[in-house]
Amino acid sequence: MNNVIPKTEWIQTWSKNGVGWIKLSHENKLNPLSAAFILAIKNAAQKYDDDPSIGCIVLIGSDKSFAAGADLKEMVKLNYASVSESRYIENGWLEIPKIQTPIIAGVRGYALGGGCELAMMCDFIIATYDAKFGQPEINIGAIPGAGGTQRLTRSIGKSKAMLAVLTGDMISAEEAENCGLVAKVFKNEDFDASLENIANKIANQSKPLAKLAKQAVNIAYETTLEEGVRSERALFYSTFALDDHVEGMEAFSEKRKPVWKNK
Ligand code: CO8
């Protein structure tokens, strides 16, 4: 949206051990996503992406909800002309998948509509057992608009994506894990520590290697197998130009942990 002022007061950010945390903290604990809110989230993620001390970004919501979709109180006022002229789902949204640093969505409670789409724009999703995913737009007079029909289908396959998009029904965390939408599910009491452990592990990898690995996996999303394998090979060869490649090889030979130089 043009001339949107980011709602920075609705996000909290802090960094620890090379992990940049972004907590969605809308005054409504369901975290409805307005254009101004998504712009603030995007700005925070980009700031971490530009910070060489950050090796992993984590996006979390409230205890009740990661994000319950587009802010329907904002959306109800819009019409065809205003959504297309203002580029409603372009500014902010389109930049998040371009983040190079690994980014995790930590989902408690609802990840619905734009909230599910935001979680799927991250590299993977970690959830609690009470998390609920879905694309319920069909129930409110719309269809998914921030990549839901595309990313959900690539993630869980056509049949399950069709079921979710056409019924608007929610997908439980267990089912989401079984069908690959969610990487891992934890009990509420284990969630924070487990998420932090995973994020710390990624943040402690060589940063350029983690970015290359992320880029290689993402290529699988967008191209043919032959082209993807070709791209992966080129990225693999490029790792040999890194000091961290030499360090990784030497550390293995010397039976010690590598000390990454991040170059
Ligand atoms: N936007 C704005 N306000 C919301 C939203 C929302 N998405 N969801 C709930 N609220 C409000 C309610 O209106 C209510 O407000 P009030 O107290 O003023 O009446 C308050 O939050 C609490 O809501 P509930 O009483 O409904 O809470 P429950 O715990 O009973 O239910 C649910 C929680 C299941 C999440 C329920 O609120 C719900 O179904 N919400 C709508 C979910 C939905 O349809 N999401 C999809 C929206 S469309 C979309 O995401 C398109 C994406 C396009 C990209 C986005 C561009 C910015």
PDB file of N, CA and C in Angstrom, residues 160-256:
ATOM      1  N   LYS A 160      -4.964 -32.198  -0.338  1.00  0.00           N
ATOM      2  CA  LYS A 160      -5.160 -31.620   1.002  1.00  0.00           C
ATOM      3  C   LYS A 160      -5.310 -30.100   0.931  1.00  0.00           C
ATOM      4  N   ALA A 161      -4.588 -29.467  -0.007  1.00  0.00           N
ATOM      5  CA  ALA A 161      -4.708 -28.011  -0.148  1.00  0.00           C
ATOM      6  C   ALA A 161      -6.108 -27.645  -0.641  1.00  0.00           C
ATOM      7  N   MET A 162      -6.615 -28.407  -1.600  1.00  0.00           N
ATOM      8  CA  MET A 162      -7.976 -28.159  -2.111  1.00  0.00           C
ATOM      9  C   MET A 162      -8.989 -28.293  -0.979  1.00  0.00           C
ATOM     10  N   LEU A 163      -8.831 -29.342  -0.172  1.00  0.00           N
ATOM     11  CA  LEU A 163      -9.758 -29.567   0.943  1.00  0.00           C
ATOM     12  C   LEU A 163      -9.745 -28.362   1.882  1.00  0.00           C
ATOM     13  N   ALA A 164      -8.550 -27.881   2.201  1.00  0.00           N
ATOM     14  CA  ALA A 164      -8.434 -26.751   3.128  1.00  0.00           C
ATOM     15  C   ALA A 164      -8.990 -25.465   2.521  1.00  0.00           C
ATOM     16  N   VAL A 165      -8.658 -25.199   1.260  1.00  0.00           N
ATOM     17  CA  VAL A 165      -9.045 -23.932   0.629  1.00  0.00           C
ATOM     18  C   VAL A 165     -10.544 -23.920   0.293  1.00  0.00           C
ATOM     19  N   LEU A 166     -11.086 -25.080  -0.091  1.00  0.00           N
ATOM     20  CA  LEU A 166     -12.503 -25.110  -0.491  1.00  0.00           C
ATOM     21  C   LEU A 166     -13.462 -25.210   0.696  1.00  0.00           C
ATOM     22  N   THR A 167     -13.011 -25.825   1.795  1.00  0.00           N
ATOM     23  CA  THR A 167     -13.892 -25.890   2.979  1.00  0.00           C
ATOM     24  C   THR A 167     -13.614 -24.739   3.940  1.00  0.00           C
ATOM     25  N   GLY A 168     -12.382 -24.241   3.936  1.00  0.00           N
ATOM     26  CA  GLY A 168     -11.989 -23.230   4.922  1.00  0.00           C
ATOM     27  C   GLY A 168     -11.738 -23.844   6.289  1.00  0.00           C
ATOM     28  N   ASP A 169     -11.799 -25.170   6.387  1.00  0.00           N
ATOM     29  CA  ASP A 169     -11.615 -25.834   7.690  1.00  0.00           C
ATOM     30  C   ASP A 169     -10.172 -25.703   8.184  1.00  0.00           C
ATOM     31  N   MET A 170     -10.046 -25.738   9.502  1.00  0.00           N
ATOM     32  CA  MET A 170      -8.705 -25.627  10.084  1.00  0.00           C
ATOM     33  C   MET A 170      -7.983 -26.980  10.053  1.00  0.00           C
ATOM     34  N   ILE A 171      -6.667 -26.909  10.035  1.00  0.00           N
ATOM     35  CA  ILE A 171      -5.807 -28.101  10.056  1.00  0.00           C
ATOM     36  C   ILE A 171      -5.113 -28.115  11.415  1.00  0.00           C
ATOM     37  N   SER A 172      -5.220 -29.231  12.128  1.00  0.00           N
ATOM     38  CA  SER A 172      -4.588 -29.303  13.457  1.00  0.00           C
ATOM     39  C   SER A 172      -3.065 -29.364  13.303  1.00  0.00           C
ATOM     40  N   ALA A 173      -2.377 -29.047  14.402  1.00  0.00           N
ATOM     41  CA  ALA A 173      -0.904 -29.061  14.359  1.00  0.00           C
ATOM     42  C   ALA A 173      -0.385 -30.463  14.040  1.00  0.00           C
ATOM     43  N   GLU A 174      -1.029 -31.490  14.612  1.00  0.00           N
ATOM     44  CA  GLU A 174      -0.561 -32.856  14.366  1.00  0.00           C
ATOM     45  C   GLU A 174      -0.690 -33.222  12.888  1.00  0.00           C
ATOM     46  N   GLU A 175      -1.871 -32.867  12.312  1.00  0.00           N
ATOM     47  CA  GLU A 175      -2.057 -33.154  10.893  1.00  0.00           C
ATOM     48  C   GLU A 175      -1.078 -32.341  10.053  1.00  0.00           C
ATOM     49  N   ALA A 176      -0.872 -31.080  10.462  1.00  0.00           N
ATOM     50  CA  ALA A 176       0.059 -30.214   9.723  1.00  0.00           C
ATOM     51  C   ALA A 176       1.472 -30.802   9.745  1.00  0.00           C
ATOM     52  N   GLU A 177       1.835 -31.404  10.875  1.00  0.00           N
ATOM     53  CA  GLU A 177       3.168 -32.032  10.944  1.00  0.00           C
ATOM     54  C   GLU A 177       3.202 -33.288  10.060  1.00  0.00           C
ATOM     55  N   ASN A 178       2.110 -34.070  10.139  1.00  0.00           N
ATOM     56  CA  ASN A 178       2.075 -35.306   9.337  1.00  0.00           C
ATOM     57  C   ASN A 178       2.160 -35.027   7.844  1.00  0.00           C
ATOM     58  N   CYS A 179       1.555 -33.917   7.411  1.00  0.00           N
ATOM     59  CA  CYS A 179       1.572 -33.672   5.957  1.00  0.00           C
ATOM     60  C   CYS A 179       2.686 -32.718   5.535  1.00  0.00           C
ATOM     61  N   GLY A 180       3.553 -32.338   6.456  1.00  0.00           N
ATOM     62  CA  GLY A 180       4.754 -31.592   6.068  1.00  0.00           C
ATOM     63  C   GLY A 180       4.620 -30.076   6.085  1.00  0.00           C
ATOM     64  N   LEU A 181       3.442 -29.577   6.502  1.00  0.00           N
ATOM     65  CA  LEU A 181       3.304 -28.113   6.594  1.00  0.00           C
ATOM     66  C   LEU A 181       4.146 -27.588   7.756  1.00  0.00           C
ATOM     67  N   VAL A 182       4.206 -28.387   8.820  1.00  0.00           N
ATOM     68  CA  VAL A 182       4.951 -28.013  10.023  1.00  0.00           C
ATOM     69  C   VAL A 182       6.148 -28.952  10.167  1.00  0.00           C
ATOM     70  N   ALA A 183       7.307 -28.379  10.515  1.00  0.00           N
ATOM     71  CA  ALA A 183       8.514 -29.211  10.636  1.00  0.00           C
ATOM     72  C   ALA A 183       8.504 -30.017  11.929  1.00  0.00           C
ATOM     73  N   LYS A 184       8.049 -29.397  13.047  1.00  0.00           N
ATOM     74  CA  LYS A 184       8.058 -30.083  14.347  1.00  0.00           C
ATOM     75  C   LYS A 184       6.999 -29.475  15.256  1.00  0.00           C
ATOM     76  N   VAL A 185       6.383 -30.324  16.060  1.00  0.00           N
ATOM     77  CA  VAL A 185       5.380 -29.855  17.020  1.00  0.00           C
ATOM     78  C   VAL A 185       5.868 -30.165  18.431  1.00  0.00           C
ATOM     79  N   PHE A 186       5.676 -29.206  19.334  1.00  0.00           N
ATOM     80  CA  PHE A 186       6.111 -29.393  20.729  1.00  0.00           C
ATOM     81  C   PHE A 186       4.957 -29.121  21.678  1.00  0.00           C
ATOM     82  N   LYS A 187       5.057 -29.708  22.871  1.00  0.00           N
ATOM     83  CA  LYS A 187       4.098 -29.376  23.931  1.00  0.00           C
ATOM     84  C   LYS A 187       4.289 -27.914  24.298  1.00  0.00           C
ATOM     85  N   ASN A 188       3.221 -27.282  24.774  1.00  0.00           N
ATOM     86  CA  ASN A 188       3.290 -25.874  25.161  1.00  0.00           C
ATOM     87  C   ASN A 188       4.490 -25.574  26.046  1.00  0.00           C
ATOM     88  N   GLU A 189       4.682 -26.446  27.057  1.00  0.00           N
ATOM     89  CA  GLU A 189       5.725 -26.165  28.051  1.00  0.00           C
ATOM     90  C   GLU A 189       7.144 -26.330  27.472  1.00  0.00           C
ATOM     91  N   ASP A 190       7.267 -27.076  26.367  1.00  0.00           N
ATOM     92  CA  ASP A 190       8.602 -27.291  25.774  1.00  0.00           C
ATOM     93  C   ASP A 190       8.870 -26.357  24.602  1.00  0.00           C
ATOM     94  N   PHE A 191       7.824 -25.639  24.177  1.00  0.00           N
ATOM     95  CA  PHE A 191       7.894 -24.901  22.911  1.00  0.00           C
ATOM     96  C   PHE A 191       9.006 -23.845  22.888  1.00  0.00           C
ATOM     97  N   ASP A 192       9.019 -22.948  23.887  1.00  0.00           N
ATOM     98  CA  ASP A 192       9.973 -21.828  23.855  1.00  0.00           C
ATOM     99  C   ASP A 192      11.420 -22.330  23.813  1.00  0.00           C
ATOM    100  N   ALA A 193      11.724 -23.290  24.711  1.00  0.00           N
ATOM    101  CA  ALA A 193      13.111 -23.786  24.790  1.00  0.00           C
ATOM    102  C   ALA A 193      13.483 -24.531  23.509  1.00  0.00           C
ATOM    103  N   SER A 194      12.543 -25.312  22.975  1.00  0.00           N
ATOM    104  CA  SER A 194      12.852 -26.098  21.764  1.00  0.00           C
ATOM    105  C   SER A 194      13.060 -25.182  20.566  1.00  0.00           C
ATOM    106  N   LEU A 195      12.199 -24.161  20.456  1.00  0.00           N
ATOM    107  CA  LEU A 195      12.331 -23.201  19.358  1.00  0.00           C
ATOM    108  C   LEU A 195      13.672 -22.468  19.462  1.00  0.00           C
ATOM    109  N   GLU A 196      14.005 -22.070  20.675  1.00  0.00           N
ATOM    110  CA  GLU A 196      15.275 -21.352  20.885  1.00  0.00           C
ATOM    111  C   GLU A 196      16.466 -22.247  20.532  1.00  0.00           C
ATOM    112  N   ASN A 197      16.393 -23.527  20.929  1.00  0.00           N
ATOM    113  CA  ASN A 197      17.483 -24.470  20.613  1.00  0.00           C
ATOM    114  C   ASN A 197      17.703 -24.579  19.118  1.00  0.00           C
ATOM    115  N   ILE A 198      16.590 -24.735  18.387  1.00  0.00           N
ATOM    116  CA  ILE A 198      16.693 -24.889  16.920  1.00  0.00           C
ATOM    117  C   ILE A 198      17.271 -23.607  16.319  1.00  0.00           C
ATOM    118  N   ALA A 199      16.761 -22.463  16.771  1.00  0.00           N
ATOM    119  CA  ALA A 199      17.227 -21.175  16.223  1.00  0.00           C
ATOM    120  C   ALA A 199      18.704 -20.961  16.545  1.00  0.00           C
ATOM    121  N   ASN A 200      19.110 -21.302  17.773  1.00  0.00           N
ATOM    122  CA  ASN A 200      20.523 -21.136  18.160  1.00  0.00           C
ATOM    123  C   ASN A 200      21.426 -22.008  17.295  1.00  0.00           C
ATOM    124  N   LYS A 201      20.960 -23.238  17.048  1.00  0.00           N
ATOM    125  CA  LYS A 201      21.766 -24.160  16.235  1.00  0.00           C
ATOM    126  C   LYS A 201      21.998 -23.567  14.845  1.00  0.00           C
ATOM    127  N   ILE A 202      20.947 -23.017  14.257  1.00  0.00           N
ATOM    128  CA  ILE A 202      21.074 -22.435  12.911  1.00  0.00           C
ATOM    129  C   ILE A 202      21.945 -21.178  12.961  1.00  0.00           C
ATOM    130  N   ALA A 203      21.739 -20.357  13.992  1.00  0.00           N
ATOM    131  CA  ALA A 203      22.505 -19.106  14.104  1.00  0.00           C
ATOM    132  C   ALA A 203      23.999 -19.377  14.278  1.00  0.00           C
ATOM    133  N   ASN A 204      24.334 -20.563  14.817  1.00  0.00           N
ATOM    134  CA  ASN A 204      25.743 -20.896  15.038  1.00  0.00           C
ATOM    135  C   ASN A 204      26.408 -21.572  13.846  1.00  0.00           C
ATOM    136  N   GLN A 205      25.653 -21.811  12.787  1.00  0.00           N
ATOM    137  CA  GLN A 205      26.277 -22.342  11.566  1.00  0.00           C
ATOM    138  C   GLN A 205      27.051 -21.209  10.894  1.00  0.00           C
ATOM    139  N   SER A 206      27.863 -21.562   9.913  1.00  0.00           N
ATOM    140  CA  SER A 206      28.503 -20.518   9.100  1.00  0.00           C
ATOM    141  C   SER A 206      27.384 -19.750   8.385  1.00  0.00           C
ATOM    142  N   LYS A 207      27.387 -18.438   8.534  1.00  0.00           N
ATOM    143  CA  LYS A 207      26.276 -17.653   7.953  1.00  0.00           C
ATOM    144  C   LYS A 207      26.217 -17.754   6.423  1.00  0.00           C
ATOM    145  N   PRO A 208      27.369 -17.607   5.726  1.00  0.00           N
ATOM    146  CA  PRO A 208      27.255 -17.740   4.261  1.00  0.00           C
ATOM    147  C   PRO A 208      26.827 -19.136   3.828  1.00  0.00           C
ATOM    148  N   LEU A 209      27.254 -20.176   4.557  1.00  0.00           N
ATOM    149  CA  LEU A 209      26.838 -21.529   4.184  1.00  0.00           C
ATOM    150  C   LEU A 209      25.339 -21.724   4.413  1.00  0.00           C
ATOM    151  N   ALA A 210      24.824 -21.186   5.527  1.00  0.00           N
ATOM    152  CA  ALA A 210      23.387 -21.320   5.806  1.00  0.00           C
ATOM    153  C   ALA A 210      22.559 -20.611   4.727  1.00  0.00           C
ATOM    154  N   LYS A 211      23.058 -19.453   4.288  1.00  0.00           N
ATOM    155  CA  LYS A 211      22.325 -18.723   3.241  1.00  0.00           C
ATOM    156  C   LYS A 211      22.343 -19.484   1.917  1.00  0.00           C
ATOM    157  N   LEU A 212      23.496 -20.094   1.604  1.00  0.00           N
ATOM    158  CA  LEU A 212      23.574 -20.875   0.363  1.00  0.00           C
ATOM    159  C   LEU A 212      22.660 -22.102   0.442  1.00  0.00           C
ATOM    160  N   ALA A 213      22.643 -22.748   1.613  1.00  0.00           N
ATOM    161  CA  ALA A 213      21.787 -23.935   1.783  1.00  0.00           C
ATOM    162  C   ALA A 213      20.316 -23.549   1.644  1.00  0.00           C
ATOM    163  N   LYS A 214      19.940 -22.414   2.244  1.00  0.00           N
ATOM    164  CA  LYS A 214      18.556 -21.928   2.145  1.00  0.00           C
ATOM    165  C   LYS A 214      18.206 -21.647   0.680  1.00  0.00           C
ATOM    166  N   GLN A 215      19.124 -20.980  -0.002  1.00  0.00           N
ATOM    167  CA  GLN A 215      18.889 -20.640  -1.409  1.00  0.00           C
ATOM    168  C   GLN A 215      18.695 -21.918  -2.233  1.00  0.00           C
ATOM    169  N   ALA A 216      19.516 -22.930  -1.957  1.00  0.00           N
ATOM    170  CA  ALA A 216      19.428 -24.175  -2.727  1.00  0.00           C
ATOM    171  C   ALA A 216      18.085 -24.866  -2.504  1.00  0.00           C
ATOM    172  N   VAL A 217      17.637 -24.934  -1.248  1.00  0.00           N
ATOM    173  CA  VAL A 217      16.346 -25.595  -0.973  1.00  0.00           C
ATOM    174  C   VAL A 217      15.215 -24.805  -1.638  1.00  0.00           C
ATOM    175  N   ASN A 218      15.290 -23.488  -1.555  1.00  0.00           N
ATOM    176  CA  ASN A 218      14.221 -22.669  -2.145  1.00  0.00           C
ATOM    177  C   ASN A 218      14.130 -22.827  -3.656  1.00  0.00           C
ATOM    178  N   ILE A 219      15.250 -23.128  -4.302  1.00  0.00           N
ATOM    179  CA  ILE A 219      15.216 -23.321  -5.756  1.00  0.00           C
ATOM    180  C   ILE A 219      14.324 -24.519  -6.098  1.00  0.00           C
ATOM    181  N   ALA A 220      14.301 -25.530  -5.214  1.00  0.00           N
ATOM    182  CA  ALA A 220      13.470 -26.717  -5.449  1.00  0.00           C
ATOM    183  C   ALA A 220      11.993 -26.347  -5.551  1.00  0.00           C
ATOM    184  N   TYR A 221      11.631 -25.267  -4.899  1.00  0.00           N
ATOM    185  CA  TYR A 221      10.260 -24.769  -4.860  1.00  0.00           C
ATOM    186  C   TYR A 221       9.826 -24.167  -6.192  1.00  0.00           C
ATOM    187  N   GLU A 222      10.819 -23.692  -6.950  1.00  0.00           N
ATOM    188  CA  GLU A 222      10.510 -22.801  -8.062  1.00  0.00           C
ATOM    189  C   GLU A 222      10.852 -23.325  -9.441  1.00  0.00           C
ATOM    190  N   THR A 223      11.561 -24.459  -9.506  1.00  0.00           N
ATOM    191  CA  THR A 223      12.026 -24.860 -10.827  1.00  0.00           C
ATOM    192  C   THR A 223      11.938 -26.369 -11.029  1.00  0.00           C
ATOM    193  N   THR A 224      12.376 -26.826 -12.195  1.00  0.00           N
ATOM    194  CA  THR A 224      12.354 -28.264 -12.495  1.00  0.00           C
ATOM    195  C   THR A 224      13.476 -28.963 -11.732  1.00  0.00           C
ATOM    196  N   LEU A 225      13.391 -30.289 -11.630  1.00  0.00           N
ATOM    197  CA  LEU A 225      14.428 -31.059 -10.923  1.00  0.00           C
ATOM    198  C   LEU A 225      15.779 -30.869 -11.602  1.00  0.00           C
ATOM    199  N   GLU A 226      15.792 -30.940 -12.951  1.00  0.00           N
ATOM    200  CA  GLU A 226      17.062 -30.835 -13.680  1.00  0.00           C
ATOM    201  C   GLU A 226      17.724 -29.475 -13.417  1.00  0.00           C
ATOM    202  N   GLU A 227      16.921 -28.415 -13.503  1.00  0.00           N
ATOM    203  CA  GLU A 227      17.444 -27.065 -13.294  1.00  0.00           C
ATOM    204  C   GLU A 227      17.876 -26.889 -11.823  1.00  0.00           C
ATOM    205  N   GLY A 228      17.074 -27.460 -10.922  1.00  0.00           N
ATOM    206  CA  GLY A 228      17.377 -27.355  -9.488  1.00  0.00           C
ATOM    207  C   GLY A 228      18.690 -28.046  -9.148  1.00  0.00           C
ATOM    208  N   VAL A 229      18.892 -29.226  -9.716  1.00  0.00           N
ATOM    209  CA  VAL A 229      20.125 -29.973  -9.440  1.00  0.00           C
ATOM    210  C   VAL A 229      21.326 -29.212 -10.017  1.00  0.00           C
ATOM    211  N   ARG A 230      21.129 -28.597 -11.188  1.00  0.00           N
ATOM    212  CA  ARG A 230      22.201 -27.791 -11.799  1.00  0.00           C
ATOM    213  C   ARG A 230      22.549 -26.595 -10.893  1.00  0.00           C
ATOM    214  N   SER A 231      21.526 -25.921 -10.398  1.00  0.00           N
ATOM    215  CA  SER A 231      21.748 -24.757  -9.523  1.00  0.00           C
ATOM    216  C   SER A 231      22.419 -25.187  -8.219  1.00  0.00           C
ATOM    217  N   GLU A 232      21.939 -26.307  -7.669  1.00  0.00           N
ATOM    218  CA  GLU A 232      22.537 -26.796  -6.415  1.00  0.00           C
ATOM    219  C   GLU A 232      24.027 -27.058  -6.608  1.00  0.00           C
ATOM    220  N   ARG A 233      24.370 -27.687  -7.752  1.00  0.00           N
ATOM    221  CA  ARG A 233      25.779 -28.017  -8.015  1.00  0.00           C
ATOM    222  C   ARG A 233      26.619 -26.738  -8.083  1.00  0.00           C
ATOM    223  N   ALA A 234      26.082 -25.711  -8.750  1.00  0.00           N
ATOM    224  CA  ALA A 234      26.822 -24.442  -8.855  1.00  0.00           C
ATOM    225  C   ALA A 234      27.013 -23.831  -7.461  1.00  0.00           C
ATOM    226  N   LEU A 235      25.955 -23.903  -6.629  1.00  0.00           N
ATOM    227  CA  LEU A 235      26.070 -23.355  -5.263  1.00  0.00           C
ATOM    228  C   LEU A 235      27.060 -24.182  -4.441  1.00  0.00           C
ATOM    229  N   PHE A 236      27.010 -25.514  -4.632  1.00  0.00           N
ATOM    230  CA  PHE A 236      27.956 -26.401  -3.932  1.00  0.00           C
ATOM    231  C   PHE A 236      29.394 -26.029  -4.300  1.00  0.00           C
ATOM    232  N   TYR A 237      29.653 -25.884  -5.625  1.00  0.00           N
ATOM    233  CA  TYR A 237      31.013 -25.493  -6.058  1.00  0.00           C
ATOM    234  C   TYR A 237      31.420 -24.169  -5.403  1.00  0.00           C
ATOM    235  N   SER A 238      30.461 -23.249  -5.287  1.00  0.00           N
ATOM    236  CA  SER A 238      30.799 -21.924  -4.742  1.00  0.00           C
ATOM    237  C   SER A 238      31.198 -22.009  -3.266  1.00  0.00           C
ATOM    238  N   THR A 239      30.765 -23.052  -2.562  1.00  0.00           N
ATOM    239  CA  THR A 239      31.172 -23.176  -1.148  1.00  0.00           C
ATOM    240  C   THR A 239      32.687 -23.359  -1.022  1.00  0.00           C
ATOM    241  N   PHE A 240      33.308 -23.897  -2.110  1.00  0.00           N
ATOM    242  CA  PHE A 240      34.758 -24.120  -2.071  1.00  0.00           C
ATOM    243  C   PHE A 240      35.543 -22.805  -2.076  1.00  0.00           C
ATOM    244  N   ALA A 241      34.862 -21.706  -2.379  1.00  0.00           N
ATOM    245  CA  ALA A 241      35.531 -20.393  -2.384  1.00  0.00           C
ATOM    246  C   ALA A 241      35.487 -19.742  -1.002  1.00  0.00           C
ATOM    247  N   LEU A 242      34.803 -20.369  -0.060  1.00  0.00           N
ATOM    248  CA  LEU A 242      34.646 -19.753   1.265  1.00  0.00           C
ATOM    249  C   LEU A 242      35.751 -20.187   2.224  1.00  0.00           C
ATOM    250  N   ASP A 243      36.191 -19.270   3.063  1.00  0.00           N
ATOM    251  CA  ASP A 243      37.123 -19.639   4.146  1.00  0.00           C
ATOM    252  C   ASP A 243      36.469 -20.700   5.037  1.00  0.00           C
ATOM    253  N   ASP A 244      35.155 -20.594   5.208  1.00  0.00           N
ATOM    254  CA  ASP A 244      34.465 -21.548   6.082  1.00  0.00           C
ATOM    255  C   ASP A 244      34.455 -22.970   5.517  1.00  0.00           C
ATOM    256  N   HIS A 245      34.610 -23.101   4.196  1.00  0.00           N
ATOM    257  CA  HIS A 245      34.739 -24.445   3.613  1.00  0.00           C
ATOM    258  C   HIS A 245      36.067 -25.056   4.070  1.00  0.00           C
ATOM    259  N   VAL A 246      37.127 -24.244   3.961  1.00  0.00           N
ATOM    260  CA  VAL A 246      38.461 -24.711   4.387  1.00  0.00           C
ATOM    261  C   VAL A 246      38.423 -25.045   5.879  1.00  0.00           C
ATOM    262  N   GLU A 247      37.812 -24.154   6.661  1.00  0.00           N
ATOM    263  CA  GLU A 247      37.733 -24.361   8.112  1.00  0.00           C
ATOM    264  C   GLU A 247      36.946 -25.643   8.440  1.00  0.00           C
ATOM    265  N   GLY A 248      35.847 -25.865   7.770  1.00  0.00           N
ATOM    266  CA  GLY A 248      35.024 -27.067   8.014  1.00  0.00           C
ATOM    267  C   GLY A 248      35.814 -28.331   7.720  1.00  0.00           C
ATOM    268  N   MET A 249      36.547 -28.329   6.603  1.00  0.00           N
ATOM    269  CA  MET A 249      37.354 -29.497   6.204  1.00  0.00           C
ATOM    270  C   MET A 249      38.491 -29.730   7.211  1.00  0.00           C
ATOM    271  N   GLU A 250      39.167 -28.625   7.578  1.00  0.00           N
ATOM    272  CA  GLU A 250      40.305 -28.757   8.517  1.00  0.00           C
ATOM    273  C   GLU A 250      39.816 -29.221   9.891  1.00  0.00           C
ATOM    274  N   ALA A 251      38.700 -28.657  10.348  1.00  0.00           N
ATOM    275  CA  ALA A 251      38.171 -29.038  11.666  1.00  0.00           C
ATOM    276  C   ALA A 251      37.814 -30.523  11.684  1.00  0.00           C
ATOM    277  N   PHE A 252      37.255 -31.014  10.574  1.00  0.00           N
ATOM    278  CA  PHE A 252      36.922 -32.444  10.511  1.00  0.00           C
ATOM    279  C   PHE A 252      38.190 -33.285  10.635  1.00  0.00           C
ATOM    280  N   SER A 253      39.237 -32.913   9.863  1.00  0.00           N
ATOM    281  CA  SER A 253      40.494 -33.684   9.896  1.00  0.00           C
ATOM    282  C   SER A 253      41.125 -33.640  11.277  1.00  0.00           C
ATOM    283  N   GLU A 254      41.025 -32.492  11.932  1.00  0.00           N
ATOM    284  CA  GLU A 254      41.675 -32.325  13.245  1.00  0.00           C
ATOM    285  C   GLU A 254      40.762 -32.748  14.395  1.00  0.00           C
ATOM    286  N   LYS A 255      39.596 -33.334  14.072  1.00  0.00           N
ATOM    287  CA  LYS A 255      38.635 -33.833  15.070  1.00  0.00           C
ATOM    288  C   LYS A 255      38.274 -32.766  16.104  1.00  0.00           C
ATOM    289  N   ARG A 256      37.970 -31.559  15.613  1.00  0.00           N
ATOM    290  CA  ARG A 256      37.537 -30.474  16.499  1.00  0.00           C
ATOM    291  C   ARG A 256      36.327 -29.795  15.879  1.00  0.00           C
TER     292      ARG A 256
END
